Short mmCIF file of C-alpha atoms in Angstrom, two decimals:
data_model
loop_
_atom_site.label_atom_id
_atom_site.label_comp_id
_atom_site.label_asym_id
_atom_site.label_seq_id
_atom_site.Cartn_x
_atom_site.Cartn_y
_atom_site.Cartn_z
CA MET A 6 -121.34 110.30 -100.67
CA ALA A 7 -117.58 110.33 -101.12
CA THR A 8 -115.74 113.63 -100.82
CA VAL A 9 -112.63 114.32 -102.90
CA LEU A 10 -110.03 115.99 -100.74
CA PRO A 11 -108.50 119.18 -102.14
CA PRO A 12 -104.77 119.24 -102.91
CA PRO A 13 -102.53 120.53 -100.11
CA SER A 14 -102.23 124.30 -99.89
CA LYS A 15 -98.96 126.17 -100.24
CA LYS A 16 -98.86 126.61 -96.45
CA GLN A 17 -99.28 122.85 -95.91
CA ARG A 18 -96.57 122.02 -98.47
CA THR A 19 -94.20 124.52 -96.84
CA ALA A 20 -94.84 123.07 -93.37
CA GLU A 21 -94.24 119.54 -94.69
CA ALA A 22 -90.93 120.56 -96.23
CA GLU A 23 -89.91 122.32 -93.01
CA ARG A 24 -90.60 119.18 -90.95
CA ALA A 25 -88.50 117.13 -93.36
CA ARG A 26 -85.62 119.62 -93.07
CA GLU A 27 -85.83 119.58 -89.26
CA GLN A 28 -85.62 115.79 -89.21
CA GLN A 29 -82.60 115.85 -91.53
CA ASP A 30 -80.97 118.50 -89.35
CA VAL A 31 -81.39 116.25 -86.30
CA LEU A 32 -79.68 113.37 -88.07
CA ASP A 33 -76.85 115.66 -89.17
CA THR A 34 -76.17 116.73 -85.56
CA ILE A 35 -75.50 113.17 -84.31
CA PRO A 36 -71.73 112.68 -84.05
CA SER A 37 -70.44 109.94 -86.32
CA ASP A 38 -67.55 108.87 -84.06
CA LEU A 39 -69.54 107.48 -81.11
CA GLY A 40 -69.45 103.91 -82.33
CA ASN A 41 -72.10 101.46 -81.17
CA VAL A 42 -74.55 101.35 -78.28
CA ARG A 43 -75.88 98.13 -76.75
CA LEU A 44 -79.68 97.95 -76.65
CA ARG A 45 -82.16 95.44 -75.25
CA PHE A 46 -85.91 95.69 -75.68
CA PHE A 47 -88.78 94.74 -73.35
CA ASP A 48 -92.47 94.46 -74.18
CA GLU A 49 -94.35 96.96 -72.00
CA ILE A 50 -97.52 94.84 -71.96
CA THR A 51 -96.02 91.47 -70.99
CA GLY A 52 -92.74 92.60 -69.44
CA ASN A 53 -90.88 89.95 -71.47
CA ALA A 54 -87.59 90.59 -73.24
CA ILE A 55 -87.63 90.86 -77.04
CA GLY A 56 -84.56 89.08 -78.36
CA ASP A 57 -81.04 89.45 -76.98
CA THR A 58 -78.81 92.47 -76.47
CA ILE A 59 -77.92 94.07 -79.82
CA ALA A 60 -75.15 96.52 -80.76
CA VAL A 61 -76.51 99.37 -82.90
CA PRO A 62 -74.53 102.29 -84.40
CA VAL A 63 -75.46 105.46 -82.49
CA ILE A 64 -75.94 107.43 -85.69
CA ASP A 65 -78.54 104.87 -86.84
CA ALA A 66 -80.38 104.55 -83.50
CA THR A 67 -83.45 106.56 -84.54
CA VAL A 68 -87.01 105.69 -83.59
CA LYS A 69 -87.84 104.58 -87.13
CA ASN A 70 -84.84 102.24 -87.25
CA LEU A 71 -85.62 100.90 -83.76
CA GLU A 72 -89.15 100.11 -84.94
CA LEU A 73 -87.75 98.11 -87.86
CA LEU A 74 -85.36 96.32 -85.51
CA VAL A 75 -88.08 95.32 -83.01
CA ASN A 76 -90.37 94.11 -85.80
CA SER A 77 -87.51 92.03 -87.20
CA LEU A 78 -86.86 90.51 -83.76
CA LEU A 79 -90.54 89.57 -83.61
CA GLY A 80 -90.38 87.96 -87.06
CA LYS A 81 -92.47 90.61 -88.81
CA GLN A 82 -90.54 91.03 -92.04
CA ASN A 83 -93.40 92.08 -94.32
CA ALA A 84 -94.36 95.76 -94.35
CA SER A 85 -98.03 94.84 -93.88
CA GLU A 86 -97.23 93.06 -90.60
CA ARG A 87 -95.07 95.77 -89.03
CA VAL A 88 -96.36 97.70 -86.02
CA PRO A 89 -95.20 101.21 -84.98
CA TYR A 90 -93.71 101.47 -81.47
CA ARG A 91 -92.89 104.07 -78.87
CA PHE A 92 -89.79 103.62 -76.73
CA SER A 93 -88.92 104.67 -73.18
CA LEU A 94 -85.87 104.08 -71.03
CA ILE A 95 -85.90 101.42 -68.30
CA ASN A 96 -83.98 102.18 -65.11
CA ASN A 97 -82.15 99.67 -62.90
CA ALA A 98 -82.86 96.68 -65.10
CA SER A 99 -80.79 93.60 -65.83
CA ASP A 100 -81.12 90.69 -68.17
CA ASN A 101 -83.03 88.78 -65.51
CA GLN A 102 -85.06 91.66 -64.10
CA GLY A 103 -88.41 92.93 -65.32
CA PRO A 104 -88.85 96.45 -66.69
CA LEU A 105 -88.86 99.46 -64.37
CA PRO A 106 -89.88 102.35 -66.64
CA SER A 107 -88.38 105.81 -66.19
CA SER A 108 -89.73 109.15 -67.34
CA VAL A 109 -87.35 109.32 -70.35
CA ASP A 110 -89.14 108.81 -73.67
CA ILE A 111 -87.20 108.39 -76.91
CA ALA A 112 -88.56 111.25 -78.99
CA ARG A 113 -86.47 110.84 -82.17
CA ASP A 114 -83.20 109.06 -81.46
CA ILE A 115 -81.07 107.54 -78.69
CA TYR A 116 -78.37 110.22 -78.85
CA HIS A 117 -80.51 113.30 -78.15
CA SER A 118 -82.79 111.57 -75.62
CA ILE A 119 -80.25 109.54 -73.60
CA LEU A 120 -76.59 109.98 -74.55
CA GLU A 121 -76.34 113.76 -74.98
CA PRO A 122 -78.12 114.52 -71.62
CA LYS A 123 -75.75 111.93 -70.06
CA VAL A 124 -78.58 109.78 -68.73
CA LYS A 125 -76.61 106.77 -69.98
CA SER A 126 -73.34 106.28 -71.82
CA THR A 127 -72.20 104.04 -74.65
CA GLU A 128 -70.34 101.94 -72.05
CA GLU A 129 -73.65 100.75 -70.57
CA THR A 130 -76.38 98.49 -71.88
CA ILE A 131 -79.52 100.57 -72.50
CA TYR A 132 -82.82 98.84 -71.75
CA LEU A 133 -85.81 100.12 -73.69
CA GLN A 134 -89.49 99.48 -73.13
CA CYS A 135 -91.59 99.07 -76.28
CA LYS A 136 -95.25 100.06 -76.52
CA PRO A 137 -97.15 99.15 -79.73
CA GLN A 138 -99.04 102.06 -81.27
CA ALA A 139 -102.08 102.29 -83.51
CA VAL A 140 -101.44 100.71 -86.90
CA PHE A 141 -103.72 103.25 -88.57
CA HIS A 142 -103.52 107.03 -88.91
CA VAL A 143 -106.52 109.30 -88.49
CA ARG A 144 -106.67 111.86 -91.25
CA SER A 145 -105.76 115.32 -89.98
CA VAL A 146 -108.49 117.96 -89.80
CA SER A 147 -108.24 120.69 -92.42
CA ARG A 148 -111.81 121.87 -93.05
CA CYS A 149 -115.45 121.40 -92.11
CA ALA A 150 -116.88 118.46 -94.08
CA SER A 151 -120.52 119.30 -93.37
CA SER A 152 -122.85 121.27 -91.10
CA ILE A 153 -126.08 119.47 -90.26
CA PRO A 154 -128.95 121.62 -88.95
CA GLY A 155 -131.92 120.00 -87.23
CA HIS A 156 -132.00 120.65 -83.50
CA GLY A 157 -134.11 123.58 -82.34
CA GLU A 158 -131.95 124.41 -79.33
CA ALA A 159 -128.32 124.09 -78.19
CA ILE A 160 -126.69 120.67 -78.57
CA LEU A 161 -125.70 119.46 -75.09
CA ALA A 162 -124.23 115.97 -75.69
CA ALA A 163 -122.88 113.89 -78.56
CA GLN A 164 -121.31 110.48 -79.15
CA PHE A 165 -120.28 108.47 -82.19
CA SER A 166 -121.42 104.88 -82.59
CA PRO A 167 -118.78 102.36 -81.43
CA ALA A 168 -119.37 100.37 -84.63
CA SER A 169 -118.84 103.14 -87.18
CA SER A 170 -118.17 106.85 -87.29
CA GLY A 171 -120.92 107.02 -89.89
CA LYS A 172 -123.51 107.40 -87.11
CA LEU A 173 -123.65 110.15 -84.52
CA LEU A 174 -126.07 110.52 -81.59
CA THR A 175 -126.78 113.97 -80.17
CA GLY A 176 -128.97 115.35 -77.39
CA ALA A 177 -130.21 118.93 -77.20
CA GLY A 178 -132.22 121.50 -75.31
CA ASP A 179 -135.20 120.97 -77.61
CA ASN A 180 -136.10 117.81 -75.59
CA THR A 181 -135.04 115.49 -78.41
CA ALA A 182 -132.11 113.30 -79.39
CA ARG A 183 -131.14 112.73 -83.01
CA VAL A 184 -129.19 110.15 -84.97
CA TRP A 185 -127.21 111.51 -87.91
CA ASP A 186 -125.65 109.89 -90.96
CA CYS A 187 -122.21 111.50 -91.06
CA ASP A 188 -121.30 110.04 -94.45
CA THR A 189 -124.15 111.81 -96.23
CA GLY A 190 -124.55 114.69 -93.77
CA THR A 191 -128.26 114.03 -93.22
CA PRO A 192 -130.48 113.35 -90.19
CA GLN A 193 -131.57 109.72 -89.79
CA TYR A 194 -133.84 109.50 -86.72
CA THR A 195 -135.42 111.93 -84.27
CA LEU A 196 -135.86 110.41 -80.81
CA LYS A 197 -138.89 112.03 -79.16
CA GLY A 198 -140.21 111.27 -75.69
CA HIS A 199 -138.34 113.37 -73.15
CA THR A 200 -140.15 116.38 -71.70
CA SER A 201 -137.03 118.41 -70.86
CA TRP A 202 -133.44 118.91 -71.99
CA VAL A 203 -131.47 115.83 -73.03
CA LEU A 204 -128.25 116.15 -71.03
CA VAL A 205 -126.42 112.89 -71.80
CA VAL A 206 -126.40 110.30 -74.60
CA SER A 207 -124.63 106.94 -74.80
CA TRP A 208 -124.40 103.99 -77.22
CA SER A 209 -124.31 100.44 -75.92
CA PRO A 210 -120.96 98.69 -76.62
CA ASP A 211 -122.51 96.49 -79.32
CA ALA A 212 -124.18 99.56 -80.92
CA SER A 213 -127.64 97.94 -80.79
CA LEU A 214 -129.15 100.30 -78.19
CA MET A 215 -128.92 103.97 -77.32
CA ALA A 216 -129.55 105.55 -73.93
CA THR A 217 -130.51 109.16 -73.22
CA GLY A 218 -130.73 110.94 -69.87
CA SER A 219 -132.75 114.07 -69.33
CA MET A 220 -133.73 116.85 -66.97
CA ASP A 221 -137.14 115.15 -66.78
CA ASN A 222 -135.46 112.68 -64.33
CA THR A 223 -135.75 109.69 -66.69
CA VAL A 224 -133.51 107.49 -68.80
CA ARG A 225 -134.87 106.26 -72.12
CA LEU A 226 -133.61 103.41 -74.29
CA TRP A 227 -133.87 103.39 -78.07
CA ASP A 228 -133.42 100.79 -80.80
CA ALA A 229 -130.42 101.89 -82.85
CA SER A 230 -131.64 100.20 -86.03
CA THR A 231 -135.10 101.82 -86.09
CA GLY A 232 -134.90 104.84 -83.80
CA GLN A 233 -137.95 103.62 -81.90
CA PRO A 234 -138.26 103.53 -78.09
CA HIS A 235 -137.03 100.31 -76.50
CA GLY A 236 -139.82 99.92 -74.00
CA SER A 237 -141.02 102.43 -71.42
CA PRO A 238 -138.78 105.06 -69.77
CA LEU A 239 -136.63 104.10 -66.80
CA LYS A 240 -138.09 105.99 -63.84
CA GLY A 241 -136.68 106.22 -60.33
CA HIS A 242 -134.47 109.28 -60.11
CA THR A 243 -135.97 112.31 -58.38
CA LYS A 244 -133.69 114.82 -60.11
CA TRP A 245 -132.07 115.09 -63.51
CA VAL A 246 -129.68 112.52 -64.96
CA ARG A 247 -126.08 113.71 -65.39
CA SER A 248 -124.12 110.68 -66.59
CA ILE A 249 -124.67 107.21 -68.09
CA ALA A 250 -122.31 104.23 -68.36
CA TRP A 251 -122.98 100.82 -69.95
CA GLU A 252 -121.73 97.56 -68.52
CA PRO A 253 -118.65 96.40 -70.49
CA TYR A 254 -119.57 93.88 -73.16
CA HIS A 255 -117.28 91.12 -71.90
CA LEU A 256 -118.95 91.29 -68.45
CA GLN A 257 -122.56 91.22 -69.65
CA ALA A 258 -124.82 88.23 -69.16
CA LEU A 259 -125.86 86.92 -72.58
CA GLY A 260 -128.70 89.06 -73.86
CA ARG A 261 -128.98 91.05 -70.60
CA PRO A 262 -127.07 94.33 -70.92
CA ARG A 263 -127.08 96.70 -67.94
CA LEU A 264 -126.37 100.38 -67.55
CA ALA A 265 -125.72 102.82 -64.72
CA SER A 266 -127.21 106.30 -64.46
CA ALA A 267 -125.92 109.06 -62.15
CA SER A 268 -128.23 111.82 -60.97
CA LYS A 269 -128.32 115.10 -59.11
CA ASP A 270 -130.43 113.26 -56.49
CA SER A 271 -127.09 111.86 -55.11
CA THR A 272 -127.78 108.29 -56.28
CA VAL A 273 -126.61 105.95 -59.02
CA ARG A 274 -129.06 103.38 -60.36
CA ILE A 275 -128.12 100.12 -62.06
CA TRP A 276 -130.74 99.17 -64.66
CA ASP A 277 -131.51 95.93 -66.50
CA ALA A 278 -132.01 97.03 -70.11
CA VAL A 279 -134.31 94.09 -70.85
CA THR A 280 -136.69 94.20 -67.88
CA ARG A 281 -136.13 97.99 -67.44
CA ARG A 282 -136.03 97.49 -63.68
CA THR A 283 -133.53 98.74 -61.11
CA ASP A 284 -131.07 96.08 -59.94
CA PHE A 285 -129.33 98.27 -57.35
CA VAL A 286 -129.40 101.81 -56.03
CA LEU A 287 -125.96 103.08 -55.02
CA SER A 288 -126.81 105.69 -52.39
CA GLY A 289 -123.61 106.52 -50.52
CA HIS A 290 -122.96 110.00 -51.89
CA LYS A 291 -124.08 113.14 -50.06
CA GLY A 292 -124.09 115.43 -53.08
CA SER A 293 -124.94 115.44 -56.76
CA VAL A 294 -123.23 112.58 -58.64
CA SER A 295 -121.32 114.20 -61.50
CA CYS A 296 -119.90 111.17 -63.34
CA VAL A 297 -120.13 107.38 -63.45
CA ARG A 298 -117.74 104.90 -65.09
CA TRP A 299 -118.16 101.11 -65.37
CA GLY A 300 -114.76 99.42 -65.36
CA GLY A 301 -113.70 96.24 -67.08
CA THR A 302 -112.85 94.49 -63.80
CA GLY A 303 -116.44 94.58 -62.48
CA ARG A 304 -116.18 97.85 -60.56
CA ILE A 305 -118.26 101.01 -60.84
CA TYR A 306 -116.60 104.38 -60.20
CA THR A 307 -118.62 107.46 -59.22
CA SER A 308 -117.67 111.07 -58.51
CA SER A 309 -119.71 113.63 -56.65
CA GLN A 310 -120.00 117.17 -55.41
CA ASP A 311 -119.44 115.76 -51.92
CA LYS A 312 -115.68 115.83 -52.84
CA THR A 313 -115.35 112.03 -52.97
CA VAL A 314 -114.85 109.27 -55.50
CA LYS A 315 -116.48 105.96 -54.56
CA ILE A 316 -115.83 102.48 -55.93
CA TRP A 317 -118.63 99.89 -56.00
CA ASP A 318 -118.96 96.17 -56.64
CA ALA A 319 -121.09 95.90 -59.77
CA ALA A 320 -122.27 92.37 -58.90
CA LYS A 321 -123.39 93.08 -55.33
CA GLY A 322 -124.07 96.80 -55.37
CA VAL A 323 -121.94 97.47 -52.26
CA MET A 324 -119.23 100.09 -51.80
CA ILE A 325 -115.66 98.79 -51.92
CA SER A 326 -113.70 101.94 -51.12
CA ASN A 327 -113.99 105.69 -50.70
CA LEU A 328 -111.35 108.03 -52.21
CA THR A 329 -111.18 111.31 -50.33
CA ALA A 330 -108.22 113.34 -51.60
CA HIS A 331 -110.06 116.22 -53.29
CA ALA A 332 -110.94 119.43 -51.46
CA HIS A 333 -113.83 120.51 -53.70
CA TRP A 334 -116.40 119.11 -56.14
CA VAL A 335 -115.18 116.24 -58.31
CA ASN A 336 -116.29 117.06 -61.85
CA HIS A 337 -115.18 114.17 -64.01
CA LEU A 338 -113.64 110.69 -64.10
CA ALA A 339 -111.82 108.74 -66.78
CA LEU A 340 -110.47 105.18 -66.97
CA SER A 341 -107.37 104.11 -68.86
CA THR A 342 -109.56 101.48 -70.58
CA ASP A 343 -112.45 103.79 -71.55
CA PHE A 344 -111.81 103.48 -75.28
CA VAL A 345 -111.76 99.68 -75.53
CA LEU A 346 -114.71 99.34 -73.14
CA ARG A 347 -116.80 101.70 -75.24
CA THR A 348 -115.93 100.00 -78.55
CA ALA A 349 -116.02 96.36 -77.27
CA TYR A 350 -115.26 94.02 -80.19
CA HIS A 351 -115.24 96.81 -82.81
CA ASP A 352 -111.81 97.83 -84.12
CA HIS A 353 -110.20 99.57 -87.08
CA THR A 354 -110.41 96.47 -89.27
CA GLY A 355 -114.22 96.58 -89.33
CA VAL A 356 -114.35 92.78 -88.92
CA ILE A 357 -117.20 91.74 -86.59
CA PRO A 358 -117.11 88.22 -85.09
CA SER A 359 -119.92 85.97 -86.26
CA SER A 360 -120.94 84.35 -82.96
CA GLU A 361 -121.67 85.72 -79.50
CA GLU A 362 -118.83 83.65 -78.01
CA GLU A 363 -116.35 85.14 -80.47
CA LYS A 364 -117.63 88.65 -79.74
CA LEU A 365 -117.18 88.14 -76.00
CA ALA A 366 -113.72 86.67 -76.50
CA LYS A 367 -112.60 89.54 -78.74
CA ALA A 368 -113.99 92.20 -76.37
CA LYS A 369 -112.24 90.57 -73.41
CA ASP A 370 -108.98 90.21 -75.33
CA ARG A 371 -109.01 93.89 -76.35
CA PHE A 372 -109.64 94.93 -72.74
CA GLU A 373 -106.84 92.76 -71.35
CA LYS A 374 -104.35 94.02 -73.92
CA ALA A 375 -105.23 97.63 -73.09
CA ALA A 376 -105.13 97.11 -69.31
CA LYS A 377 -102.12 94.80 -69.06
CA VAL A 378 -98.95 96.37 -67.63
CA SER A 379 -95.99 94.12 -66.82
CA ASN A 380 -98.27 91.10 -67.23
CA GLU A 381 -100.85 92.42 -64.74
CA ILE A 382 -104.32 93.91 -65.31
CA VAL A 383 -104.07 97.53 -64.21
CA GLU A 384 -107.08 99.81 -64.69
CA ARG A 385 -106.03 103.33 -63.76
CA LEU A 386 -108.43 106.12 -62.78
CA ILE A 387 -108.11 109.88 -63.14
CA SER A 388 -110.29 112.45 -61.36
CA ALA A 389 -110.71 116.19 -61.99
CA SER A 390 -111.98 118.69 -59.47
CA ASP A 391 -112.97 122.27 -58.78
CA ASP A 392 -109.97 122.44 -56.41
CA CYS A 393 -107.85 122.94 -59.59
CA THR A 394 -106.13 119.56 -59.14
CA ILE A 395 -106.17 116.15 -60.78
CA TYR A 396 -105.45 112.86 -59.06
CA LEU A 397 -104.15 109.67 -60.66
CA TRP A 398 -105.29 106.48 -58.90
CA ASN A 399 -104.60 102.77 -59.06
CA PRO A 400 -107.75 101.62 -57.21
CA SER A 401 -106.94 97.92 -57.40
CA THR A 402 -103.93 98.30 -55.11
CA SER A 403 -104.50 101.34 -52.89
CA THR A 404 -107.00 103.99 -51.79
CA LYS A 405 -104.19 106.55 -51.84
CA PRO A 406 -103.54 108.44 -55.08
CA VAL A 407 -100.50 107.56 -57.18
CA THR A 408 -99.79 111.27 -57.61
CA ARG A 409 -101.38 114.70 -57.68
CA LEU A 410 -101.25 116.63 -60.95
CA LEU A 411 -100.78 120.35 -60.33
CA GLY A 412 -100.65 123.21 -62.82
CA HIS A 413 -104.15 124.41 -63.65
CA GLN A 414 -105.10 127.78 -62.18
CA LYS A 415 -108.87 127.28 -62.27
CA GLN A 416 -111.43 124.48 -62.06
CA VAL A 417 -110.61 121.34 -64.06
CA ASN A 418 -113.75 120.39 -65.95
CA HIS A 419 -112.77 117.32 -67.99
CA VAL A 420 -110.05 114.65 -68.17
CA SER A 421 -109.47 111.81 -70.63
CA PHE A 422 -106.96 109.05 -71.35
CA SER A 423 -105.60 108.58 -74.84
CA PRO A 424 -106.81 105.31 -76.45
CA ASN A 425 -103.30 103.83 -76.16
CA GLY A 426 -103.26 104.62 -72.42
CA ARG A 427 -100.03 106.65 -72.47
CA LEU A 428 -101.33 110.22 -72.19
CA ILE A 429 -103.81 112.16 -70.07
CA ALA A 430 -105.46 115.36 -71.29
CA SER A 431 -107.07 117.82 -68.89
CA ALA A 432 -109.33 120.74 -69.83
CA ALA A 433 -109.89 123.61 -67.42
CA PHE A 434 -111.50 127.00 -67.02
CA ASP A 435 -108.06 128.68 -67.16
CA ASN A 436 -108.31 128.48 -70.99
CA HIS A 437 -105.63 125.76 -71.17
CA VAL A 438 -105.35 122.07 -71.94
CA LYS A 439 -102.49 120.17 -70.35
CA LEU A 440 -100.95 116.84 -71.29
CA TRP A 441 -99.56 114.44 -68.70
CA SER A 442 -97.85 111.06 -68.68
CA ALA A 443 -100.42 108.39 -67.78
CA SER A 444 -97.85 106.11 -66.13
CA ASP A 445 -96.61 108.49 -63.43
CA GLY A 446 -98.57 111.73 -63.85
CA ARG A 447 -95.53 113.66 -65.05
CA PHE A 448 -96.40 117.02 -66.68
CA LEU A 449 -95.55 117.13 -70.40
CA PHE A 450 -96.71 120.44 -71.84
CA THR A 451 -99.53 122.98 -72.06
CA LEU A 452 -101.66 123.56 -75.17
CA ARG A 453 -102.52 127.25 -75.45
CA GLY A 454 -104.69 128.96 -78.01
CA HIS A 455 -108.19 129.15 -76.59
CA VAL A 456 -109.39 132.50 -75.29
CA GLY A 457 -112.17 131.08 -73.11
CA PRO A 458 -112.80 128.25 -70.66
CA VAL A 459 -112.12 124.80 -72.14
CA TYR A 460 -114.97 122.41 -71.38
CA MET A 461 -113.63 119.13 -72.72
CA ALA A 462 -110.87 117.46 -74.72
CA SER A 463 -111.07 114.38 -76.94
CA PHE A 464 -108.34 112.19 -78.46
CA SER A 465 -108.50 110.74 -81.95
CA ALA A 466 -108.70 106.95 -82.15
CA ASP A 467 -105.00 106.63 -83.00
CA SER A 468 -103.97 108.82 -80.00
CA ARG A 469 -102.09 111.22 -82.29
CA LEU A 470 -104.53 114.16 -82.36
CA LEU A 471 -106.28 116.01 -79.54
CA THR A 472 -109.32 118.28 -79.87
CA PRO A 473 -110.16 120.66 -77.02
CA ALA A 474 -113.42 122.62 -77.25
CA VAL A 475 -114.87 125.85 -75.88
CA VAL A 476 -118.31 127.25 -76.63
CA THR A 477 -117.36 128.64 -80.04
CA THR A 478 -114.01 127.13 -81.02
CA LEU A 479 -112.29 123.82 -81.71
CA ILE A 480 -108.50 123.57 -81.97
CA VAL A 481 -106.91 120.35 -83.19
CA SER A 482 -103.43 119.73 -81.76
CA THR A 483 -100.82 117.04 -82.26
CA ALA A 484 -100.84 114.96 -79.08
CA THR A 485 -97.41 113.36 -79.48
CA ALA A 486 -94.16 114.25 -81.14
CA ALA A 487 -94.47 111.17 -83.32
CA ALA A 488 -97.70 112.47 -84.79
CA ALA A 489 -95.90 115.39 -86.35
CA GLU A 490 -93.67 113.13 -88.39
CA PRO A 491 -94.58 112.30 -91.99
CA THR A 492 -96.04 108.86 -92.44
CA THR A 493 -96.40 106.52 -95.37
CA GLU A 494 -99.19 104.54 -93.75
CA PRO A 495 -102.70 104.88 -95.22
CA SER A 496 -105.06 107.39 -93.63
CA PHE A 497 -108.66 106.64 -92.76
CA THR A 498 -111.41 107.55 -95.18
CA SER A 499 -114.97 108.48 -94.29
CA ASP A 500 -116.34 104.95 -94.78
CA GLN A 501 -113.82 103.36 -92.40
CA LEU A 502 -114.06 102.95 -88.66
CA PHE A 503 -113.22 105.86 -86.39
CA GLN A 504 -113.32 108.65 -88.91
CA ASN A 505 -111.67 111.75 -87.47
CA ALA A 506 -114.89 113.68 -87.01
CA VAL A 507 -115.33 116.30 -84.36
CA LEU A 508 -118.59 117.74 -83.08
CA ASN A 509 -118.96 121.13 -81.47
CA SER A 510 -121.21 119.69 -78.78
CA THR A 511 -121.83 123.01 -77.05
CA ASN A 512 -122.91 124.80 -80.20
CA ALA A 513 -125.57 127.37 -79.40
CA ASN A 514 -126.64 127.42 -83.07
CA ALA A 515 -128.00 123.87 -82.73
CA THR A 516 -125.91 122.68 -85.69
CA SER A 517 -123.64 119.62 -85.82
CA HIS A 518 -120.29 120.43 -87.45
CA ILE A 519 -118.40 117.41 -88.80
CA LEU A 520 -114.71 118.03 -89.48
#
């Protein structure tokens, strides 16, 4: 059922006018006598140059104008073909040298970001790295769209379907999981079978199956189209299941999806979803396994209360490396490709390939585009720990961390990459959420506002909004400076992919709140 949005309030109209005035003030403060600046652009994904060096008037070198310039250089003249970009400065580059990105991002214009701080001068050629951004905008949260009662106990886990935000899967302390229709605000299926709390839920990348893990030590599979059990429960763990990860779609054997389950019994089991048998048992950890991630390069990443992160070969079931930088329990892991691996061949267009070969090709292409940096596949890993630190890793090249992210004063409970791979959000028990640069781990800023421990943080699909959550509160924040700028691009509606819906997944009232 469609919902007609109310007109903007006086407060919203005032804030919009204030943002417009601030932007005009910025333009007015750029001196008009600086002449031209020479710019050259590089594609961040491929590392290739975009066109030749171009002289641009300093007063006109704003982000919006640079976007138009890059799209023109790429031959995208029509408004429907244009792609928004983010720009960052490249250090020590030449016309024949690949990009070496610095920590200087172009927030609004070249003058205030580069020339005024005297990072570069108008006498030099300025090399800029271009990163394409989401072509859609998630509609900002302004009110609760619906509250859906149904669970008899606290909701412990939730996840939207990768195919459409119209379906939501939740697990609760009433021993059941439920599938909800978010468009109508009604329950669709009740998944009964577990004999204890449902701690984790997960959709398969093609949205055909659902997996639930419970304190009854089992994993159950369900048919997403009917809500019926998909065979018998997967038994093998001796303690409760804490995390589930599906094999990426582009790595799956045709018709044979696999999934990994992590348990408090210190093991990770790799299951065949068709035969419901264990392929491998990864048994190298000495403590409870807190999180498991299945990467797009055929590696499985696990974290544990034994203070280590281990990397496994998904084909052979053997350990590749052991990461030992943390001094306390490792609570959570995130991959820079998590978003595209979870959504496979589903994207904002809603177009689903017709054949299996096309689905595999599209899923692989989306992964490679998300992981490619300077023409190389780079899948970065982030780990959060009770030692109040976060480590950024590049596991494909070294067992040593890229950098250590310091700033939280208490345990870090959750970390996540933005879908575009540029930002990292960390949620901690010090009541704060911090944002970091995903390329080098540089601290950006702290989001304050919560008055209790923050348990998790989730980005919107366009990487522009961030939603941290405590037990009773959700606060939606703008993740990037660009998100605060007015846009003329269409926003998503409830029947389109990746609706900006947020669930209070730790709600003790057992009610799903869709925003």
